[in-house]
Coordinates of C-alpha atoms and ligand atoms in Angstrom, one line a residue:
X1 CA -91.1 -30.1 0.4
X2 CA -92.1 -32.0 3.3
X3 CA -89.1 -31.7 6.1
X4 CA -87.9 -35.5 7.7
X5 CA -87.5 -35.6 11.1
X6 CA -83.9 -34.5 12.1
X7 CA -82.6 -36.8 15.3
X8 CA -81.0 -34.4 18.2
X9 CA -76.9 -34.9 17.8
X10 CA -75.6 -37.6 19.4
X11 CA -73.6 -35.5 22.4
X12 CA -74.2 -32.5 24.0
X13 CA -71.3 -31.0 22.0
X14 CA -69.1 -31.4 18.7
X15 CA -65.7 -30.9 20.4
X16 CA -64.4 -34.0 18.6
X17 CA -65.7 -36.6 16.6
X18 CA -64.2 -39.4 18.9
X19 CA -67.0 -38.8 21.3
X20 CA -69.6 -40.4 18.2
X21 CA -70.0 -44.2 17.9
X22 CA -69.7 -45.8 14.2
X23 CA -73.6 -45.7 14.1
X24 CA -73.7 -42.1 15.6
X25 CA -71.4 -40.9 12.7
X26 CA -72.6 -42.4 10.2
X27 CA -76.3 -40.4 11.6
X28 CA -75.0 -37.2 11.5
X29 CA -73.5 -37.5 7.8
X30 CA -76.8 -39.4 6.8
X31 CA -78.6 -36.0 8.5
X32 CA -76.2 -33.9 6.1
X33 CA -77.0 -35.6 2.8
X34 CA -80.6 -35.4 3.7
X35 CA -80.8 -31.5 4.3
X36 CA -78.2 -31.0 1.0
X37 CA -81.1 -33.1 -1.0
X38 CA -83.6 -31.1 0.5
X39 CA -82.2 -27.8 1.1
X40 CA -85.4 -25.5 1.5
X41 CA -87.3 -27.8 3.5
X42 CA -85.3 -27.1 6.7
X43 CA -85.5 -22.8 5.8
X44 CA -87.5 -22.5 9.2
X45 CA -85.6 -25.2 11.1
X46 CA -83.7 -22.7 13.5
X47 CA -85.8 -19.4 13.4
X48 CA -84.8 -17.4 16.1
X49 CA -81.7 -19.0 17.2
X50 CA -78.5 -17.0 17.0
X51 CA -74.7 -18.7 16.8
X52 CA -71.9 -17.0 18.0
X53 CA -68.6 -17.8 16.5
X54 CA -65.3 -17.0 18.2
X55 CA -62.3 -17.5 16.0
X56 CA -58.9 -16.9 17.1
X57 CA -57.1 -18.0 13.6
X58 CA -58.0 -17.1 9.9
X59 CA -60.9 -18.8 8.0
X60 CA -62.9 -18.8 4.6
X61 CA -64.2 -22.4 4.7
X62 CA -65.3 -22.3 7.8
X63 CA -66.2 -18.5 8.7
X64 CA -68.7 -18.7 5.7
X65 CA -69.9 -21.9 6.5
X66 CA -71.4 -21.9 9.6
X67 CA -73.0 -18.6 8.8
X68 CA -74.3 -19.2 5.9
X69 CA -75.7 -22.3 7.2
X70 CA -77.1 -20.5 9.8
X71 CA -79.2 -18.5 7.7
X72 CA -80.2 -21.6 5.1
X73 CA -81.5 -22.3 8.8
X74 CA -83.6 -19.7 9.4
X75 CA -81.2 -18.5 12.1
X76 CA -77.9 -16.2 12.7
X77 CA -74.5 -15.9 13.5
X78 CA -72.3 -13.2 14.6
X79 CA -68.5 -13.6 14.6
X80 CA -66.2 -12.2 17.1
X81 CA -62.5 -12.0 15.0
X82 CA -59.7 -12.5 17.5
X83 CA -57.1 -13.2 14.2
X84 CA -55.4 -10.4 15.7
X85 CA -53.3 -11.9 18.3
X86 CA -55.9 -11.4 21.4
X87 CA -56.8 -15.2 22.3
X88 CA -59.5 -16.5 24.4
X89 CA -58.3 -16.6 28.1
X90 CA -56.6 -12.9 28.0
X91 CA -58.9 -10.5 28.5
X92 CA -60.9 -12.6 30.5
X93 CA -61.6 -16.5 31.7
X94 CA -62.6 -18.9 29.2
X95 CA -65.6 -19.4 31.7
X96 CA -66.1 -15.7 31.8
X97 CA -66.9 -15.8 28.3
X98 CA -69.1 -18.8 28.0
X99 CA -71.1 -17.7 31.0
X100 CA -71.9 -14.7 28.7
X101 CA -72.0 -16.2 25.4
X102 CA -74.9 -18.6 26.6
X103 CA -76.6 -15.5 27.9
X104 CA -77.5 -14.5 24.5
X105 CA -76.9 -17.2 21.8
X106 CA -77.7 -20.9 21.2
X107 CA -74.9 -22.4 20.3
X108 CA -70.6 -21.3 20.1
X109 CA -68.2 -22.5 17.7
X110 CA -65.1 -21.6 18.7
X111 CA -62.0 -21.6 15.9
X112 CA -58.7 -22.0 18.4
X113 CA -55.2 -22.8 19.3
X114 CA -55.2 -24.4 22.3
X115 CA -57.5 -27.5 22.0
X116 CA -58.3 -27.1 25.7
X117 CA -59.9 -23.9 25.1
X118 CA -62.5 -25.6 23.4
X119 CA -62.6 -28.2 25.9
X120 CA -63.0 -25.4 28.8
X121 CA -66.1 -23.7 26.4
X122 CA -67.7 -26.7 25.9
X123 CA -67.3 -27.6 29.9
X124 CA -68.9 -24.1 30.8
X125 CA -71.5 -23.2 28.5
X126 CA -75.0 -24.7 29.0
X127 CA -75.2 -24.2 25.3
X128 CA -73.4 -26.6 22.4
X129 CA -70.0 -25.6 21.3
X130 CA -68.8 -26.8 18.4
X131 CA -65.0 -26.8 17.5
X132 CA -64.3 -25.1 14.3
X133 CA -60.9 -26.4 14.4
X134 CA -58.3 -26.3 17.6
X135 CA -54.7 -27.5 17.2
X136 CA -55.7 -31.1 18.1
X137 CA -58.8 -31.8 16.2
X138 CA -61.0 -30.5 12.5
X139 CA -64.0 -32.4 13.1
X140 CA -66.3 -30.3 10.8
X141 CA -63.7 -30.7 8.0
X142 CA -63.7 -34.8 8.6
X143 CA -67.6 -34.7 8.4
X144 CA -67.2 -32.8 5.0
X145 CA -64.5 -35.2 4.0
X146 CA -66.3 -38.4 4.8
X147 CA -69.8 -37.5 3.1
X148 CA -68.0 -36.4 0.1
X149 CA -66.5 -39.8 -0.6
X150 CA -69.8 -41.0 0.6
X151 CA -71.4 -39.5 -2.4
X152 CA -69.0 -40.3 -4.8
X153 CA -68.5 -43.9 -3.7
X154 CA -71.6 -44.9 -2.0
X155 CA -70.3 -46.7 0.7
X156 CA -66.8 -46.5 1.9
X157 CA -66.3 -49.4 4.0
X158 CA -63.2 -51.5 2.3
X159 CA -61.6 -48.7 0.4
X160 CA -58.5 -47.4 1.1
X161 CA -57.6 -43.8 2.5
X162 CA -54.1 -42.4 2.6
X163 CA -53.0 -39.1 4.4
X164 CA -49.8 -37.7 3.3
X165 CA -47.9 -35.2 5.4
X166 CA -48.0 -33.7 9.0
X167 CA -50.1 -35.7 11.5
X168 CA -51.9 -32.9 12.2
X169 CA -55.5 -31.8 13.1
X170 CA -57.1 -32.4 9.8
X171 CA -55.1 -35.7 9.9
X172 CA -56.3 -36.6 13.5
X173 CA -60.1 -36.2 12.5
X174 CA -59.8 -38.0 9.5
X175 CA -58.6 -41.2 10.6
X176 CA -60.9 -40.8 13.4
X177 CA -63.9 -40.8 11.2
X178 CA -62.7 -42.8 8.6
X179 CA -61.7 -45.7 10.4
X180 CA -65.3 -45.3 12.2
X181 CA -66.9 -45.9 8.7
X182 CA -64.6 -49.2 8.3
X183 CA -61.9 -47.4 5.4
X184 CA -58.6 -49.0 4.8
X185 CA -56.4 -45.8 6.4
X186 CA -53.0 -45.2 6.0
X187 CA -51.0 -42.2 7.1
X188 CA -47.6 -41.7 5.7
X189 CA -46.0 -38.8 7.9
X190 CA -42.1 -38.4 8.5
X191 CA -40.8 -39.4 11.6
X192 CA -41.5 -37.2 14.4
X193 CA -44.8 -35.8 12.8
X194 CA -46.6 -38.9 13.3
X195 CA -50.3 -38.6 14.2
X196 CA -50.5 -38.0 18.2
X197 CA -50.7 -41.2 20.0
X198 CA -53.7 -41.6 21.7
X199 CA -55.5 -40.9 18.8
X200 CA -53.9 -43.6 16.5
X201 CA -54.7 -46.0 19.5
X202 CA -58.3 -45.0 19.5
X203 CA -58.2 -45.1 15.3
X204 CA -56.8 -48.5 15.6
X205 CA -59.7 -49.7 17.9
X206 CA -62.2 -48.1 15.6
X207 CA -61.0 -50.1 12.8
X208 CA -61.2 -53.4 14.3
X209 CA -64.8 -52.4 15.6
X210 CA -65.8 -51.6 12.0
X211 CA -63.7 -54.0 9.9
X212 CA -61.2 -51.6 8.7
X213 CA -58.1 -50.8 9.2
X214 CA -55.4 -48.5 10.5
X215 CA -51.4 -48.5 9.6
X216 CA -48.6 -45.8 9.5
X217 CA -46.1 -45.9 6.6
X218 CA -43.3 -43.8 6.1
X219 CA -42.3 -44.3 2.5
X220 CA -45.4 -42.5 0.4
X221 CA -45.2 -45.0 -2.6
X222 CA -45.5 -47.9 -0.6
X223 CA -48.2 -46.3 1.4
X224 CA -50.5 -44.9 -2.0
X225 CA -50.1 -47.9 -3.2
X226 CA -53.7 -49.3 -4.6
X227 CA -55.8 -45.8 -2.5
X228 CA -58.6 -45.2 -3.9
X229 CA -58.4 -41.5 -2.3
X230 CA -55.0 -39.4 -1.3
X231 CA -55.8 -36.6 1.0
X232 CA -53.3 -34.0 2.3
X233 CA -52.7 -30.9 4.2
X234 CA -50.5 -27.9 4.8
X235 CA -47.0 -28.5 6.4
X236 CA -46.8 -25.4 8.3
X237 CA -50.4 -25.2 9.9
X238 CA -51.8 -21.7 11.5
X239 CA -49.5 -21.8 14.7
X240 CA -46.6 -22.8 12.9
X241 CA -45.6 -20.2 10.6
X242 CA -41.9 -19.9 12.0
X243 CA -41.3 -23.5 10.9
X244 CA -42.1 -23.1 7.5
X245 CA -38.8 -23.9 6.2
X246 CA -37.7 -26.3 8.8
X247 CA -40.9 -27.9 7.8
X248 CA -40.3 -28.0 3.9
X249 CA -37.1 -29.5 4.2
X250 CA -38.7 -32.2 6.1
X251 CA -41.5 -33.2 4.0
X252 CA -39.6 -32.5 0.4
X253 CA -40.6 -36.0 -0.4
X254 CA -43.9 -36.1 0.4
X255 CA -45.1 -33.8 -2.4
X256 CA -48.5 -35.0 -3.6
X257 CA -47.9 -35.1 -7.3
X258 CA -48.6 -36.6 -11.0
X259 CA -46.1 -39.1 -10.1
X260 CA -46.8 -40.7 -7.0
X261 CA -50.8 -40.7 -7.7
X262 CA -49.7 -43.0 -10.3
X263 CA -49.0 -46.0 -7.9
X264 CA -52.6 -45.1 -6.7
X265 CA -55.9 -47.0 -8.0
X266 CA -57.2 -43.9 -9.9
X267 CA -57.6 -42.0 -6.6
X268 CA -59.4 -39.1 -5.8
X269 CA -57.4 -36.1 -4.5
X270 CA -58.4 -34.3 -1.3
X271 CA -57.5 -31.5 0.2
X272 CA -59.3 -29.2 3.2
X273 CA -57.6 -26.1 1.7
X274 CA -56.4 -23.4 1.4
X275 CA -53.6 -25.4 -0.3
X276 CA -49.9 -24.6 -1.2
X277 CA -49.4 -25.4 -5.0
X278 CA -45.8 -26.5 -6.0
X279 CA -45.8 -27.7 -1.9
X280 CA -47.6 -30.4 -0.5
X281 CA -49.7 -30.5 -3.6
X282 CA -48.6 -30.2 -7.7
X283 CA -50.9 -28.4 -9.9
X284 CA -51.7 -30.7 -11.7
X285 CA -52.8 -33.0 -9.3
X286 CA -55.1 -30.0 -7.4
X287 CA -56.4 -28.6 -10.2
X288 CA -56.9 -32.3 -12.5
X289 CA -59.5 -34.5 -13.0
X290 CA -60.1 -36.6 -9.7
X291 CA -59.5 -33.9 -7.3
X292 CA -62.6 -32.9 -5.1
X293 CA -61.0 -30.2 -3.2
X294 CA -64.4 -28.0 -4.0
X295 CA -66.7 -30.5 -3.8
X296 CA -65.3 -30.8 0.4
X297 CA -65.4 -27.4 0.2
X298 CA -68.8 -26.9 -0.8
X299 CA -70.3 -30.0 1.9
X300 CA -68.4 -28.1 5.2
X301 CA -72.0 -26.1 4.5
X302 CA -74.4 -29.3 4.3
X303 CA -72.3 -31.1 7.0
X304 CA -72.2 -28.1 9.5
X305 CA -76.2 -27.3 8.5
X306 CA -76.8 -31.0 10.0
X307 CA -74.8 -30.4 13.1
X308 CA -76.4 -27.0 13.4
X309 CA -80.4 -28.8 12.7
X310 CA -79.2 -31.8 15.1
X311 CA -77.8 -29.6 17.8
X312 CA -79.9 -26.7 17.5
X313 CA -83.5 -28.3 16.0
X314 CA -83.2 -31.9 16.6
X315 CA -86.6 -33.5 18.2
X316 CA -87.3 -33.1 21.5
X317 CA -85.5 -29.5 21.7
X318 CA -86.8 -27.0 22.2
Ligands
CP401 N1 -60.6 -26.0 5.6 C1 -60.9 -25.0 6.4 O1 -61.2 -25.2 7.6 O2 -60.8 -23.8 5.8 P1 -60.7 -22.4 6.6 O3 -59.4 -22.4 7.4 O4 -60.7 -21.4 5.5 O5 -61.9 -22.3 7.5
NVA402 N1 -53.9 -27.9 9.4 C1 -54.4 -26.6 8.9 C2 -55.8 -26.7 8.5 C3 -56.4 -25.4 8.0 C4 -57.8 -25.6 7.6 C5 -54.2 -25.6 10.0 O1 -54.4 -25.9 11.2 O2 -53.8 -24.5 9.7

């Protein structure tokens, strides 16, 4: 299997995927569906680099992932758990530890609360850092999202996206890349859990570059009406655990289920798990025909492998 080329990423770092033109997106996910259709040509890619990953919150998706990946790569990761309660910044600067980190790996992805903790990694370390989800942004799980419906659609541009539920990080990184790949996007959030400003303002200006578009809705039968995809998320994201019942009460009516997908035009079910069933999702819409929950799941490994190769193996580094 003869290896293509693989560009270097488009920016020093993958903090979020704002920082990426339309073009320089749609590279990276065109990079990830190339090393998915030739998986063992790129098995020497990143011999003898090493990935430290930092991760202050729980993870499956993305803990095996990016170290599997890793090693598809030739390379290796080592994790650092700080689940426990000790965050970055405590027992010593954020610089502190990048200053170290870059000492002996390659590359940092960093799994956080505080979106500026990211931010302050990726200003310190002379090696990439790659956010593996903060409380702002999920730009990995976007990538995943968006190549997915790219191989079940072809291209994307024109159909329509709805995200249901709490205007949250997954949220924020979806319409960011989806409206970068011209996609009809609608979020239909209850009022105060709207998508954060900024980012529906930079959405909005992404659609009009692209010839998509970008509207909030509250009512989630108006806004699923004619999707061709329905994507939602936890209510009660890691951070938020003492608002899980506030949180329920609030978004009791915007249950993904067999009901409102009827409204839909036979759209796929997303989901960047883990998932609540009998919550934000029914059963029977999770576990039924059009759902691609695991077919997300399984491309966070090709999409991360590309940012890995790009980053880490792209030409001209060395
Ligand atoms: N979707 C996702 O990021 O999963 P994990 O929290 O398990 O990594
Ligand atoms: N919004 C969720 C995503 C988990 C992958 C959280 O931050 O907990």
């Amino acid at each position: 299997m003869i290896a293509a080329p693989i560009a270097p990423f488009p920016a020093p770092n993958l903090v979020s995927l704002g920082d990426l033109s339309p073009d320089e997106l749609r590279l990276v996910l065109d990079t990830a569906l190339e090393i998915k259709a030739n998986q063992t040509a790129y098995n020497d890619l990143l011999r003898g680099k090493r990935l430290a990953m930092v991760f202050e919150k729980e993870s499956l998706r993305t803990r095996f992932t990016f170290d599997i990946g890793m090693q598809d790569l030739g390379g290796s990761a080592t994790f650092l758990d700080l689940s426990n309660g000790a965050r970055m910044g405590a027992r010593e600067s954020v610089r502190d530890m990048a200053k170290n980190l870059e000492r002996w790996t390659h590359a940092i992805v960093a799994r956080t609360y505080r979106h500026r903790t990211v931010v302050e990694l990726a200003q310190n370390a002379d090696v990439p850092v790659v956010n593996g989800l903060s409380e702002l942004l999920h730009p990995c799980q976007a990538l995943a999202d968006t190549m997915t419906l790219i191989e079940h659609w072809g291209d994307v541009k024109g159909r329509k996206l709805v995200f249901i539920g709490d205007g949250n990080n997954t949220c924020h990184s979806l319409i960011t890349a989806a409206t970068k790949l011209g996609m009809d996007v609608t979020v239909c959030a209850p009022e105060g859990y709207e998508p954060d400003a900024e980012i529906e303002r930079a959405a909005v200006a992404s659609a009009q570059e692209t010839g998509g578009s970008f509207t909030l809705e509250t009512d989630p039968i108006v806004a699923v009406k004619g999707a061709h995809a329905v994507y939602t998320d936890v209510w009660a994201s890691m951070g938020q655990e003492e608002e899980t019942e506030e949180r329920a009460a609030v978004f009791s009516d915007y249950a993904v289920n067999e009901q409102l997908m009827e409204y839909t035009d036979h759209a796929k079910f997303m989901h960047c798990l883990p998932a609540h069933r009998g919550h934000e999702v029914s059963r029977g819409v999770i576990d039924g025909p059009n759902s691609i929950v695991f077919d997300i799941a399984e491309n966070r490994l090709h999409a991360q492998k590309a940012v890995l190769a790009m980053l880490l193996g792209g030409e001209g580094q060395s």
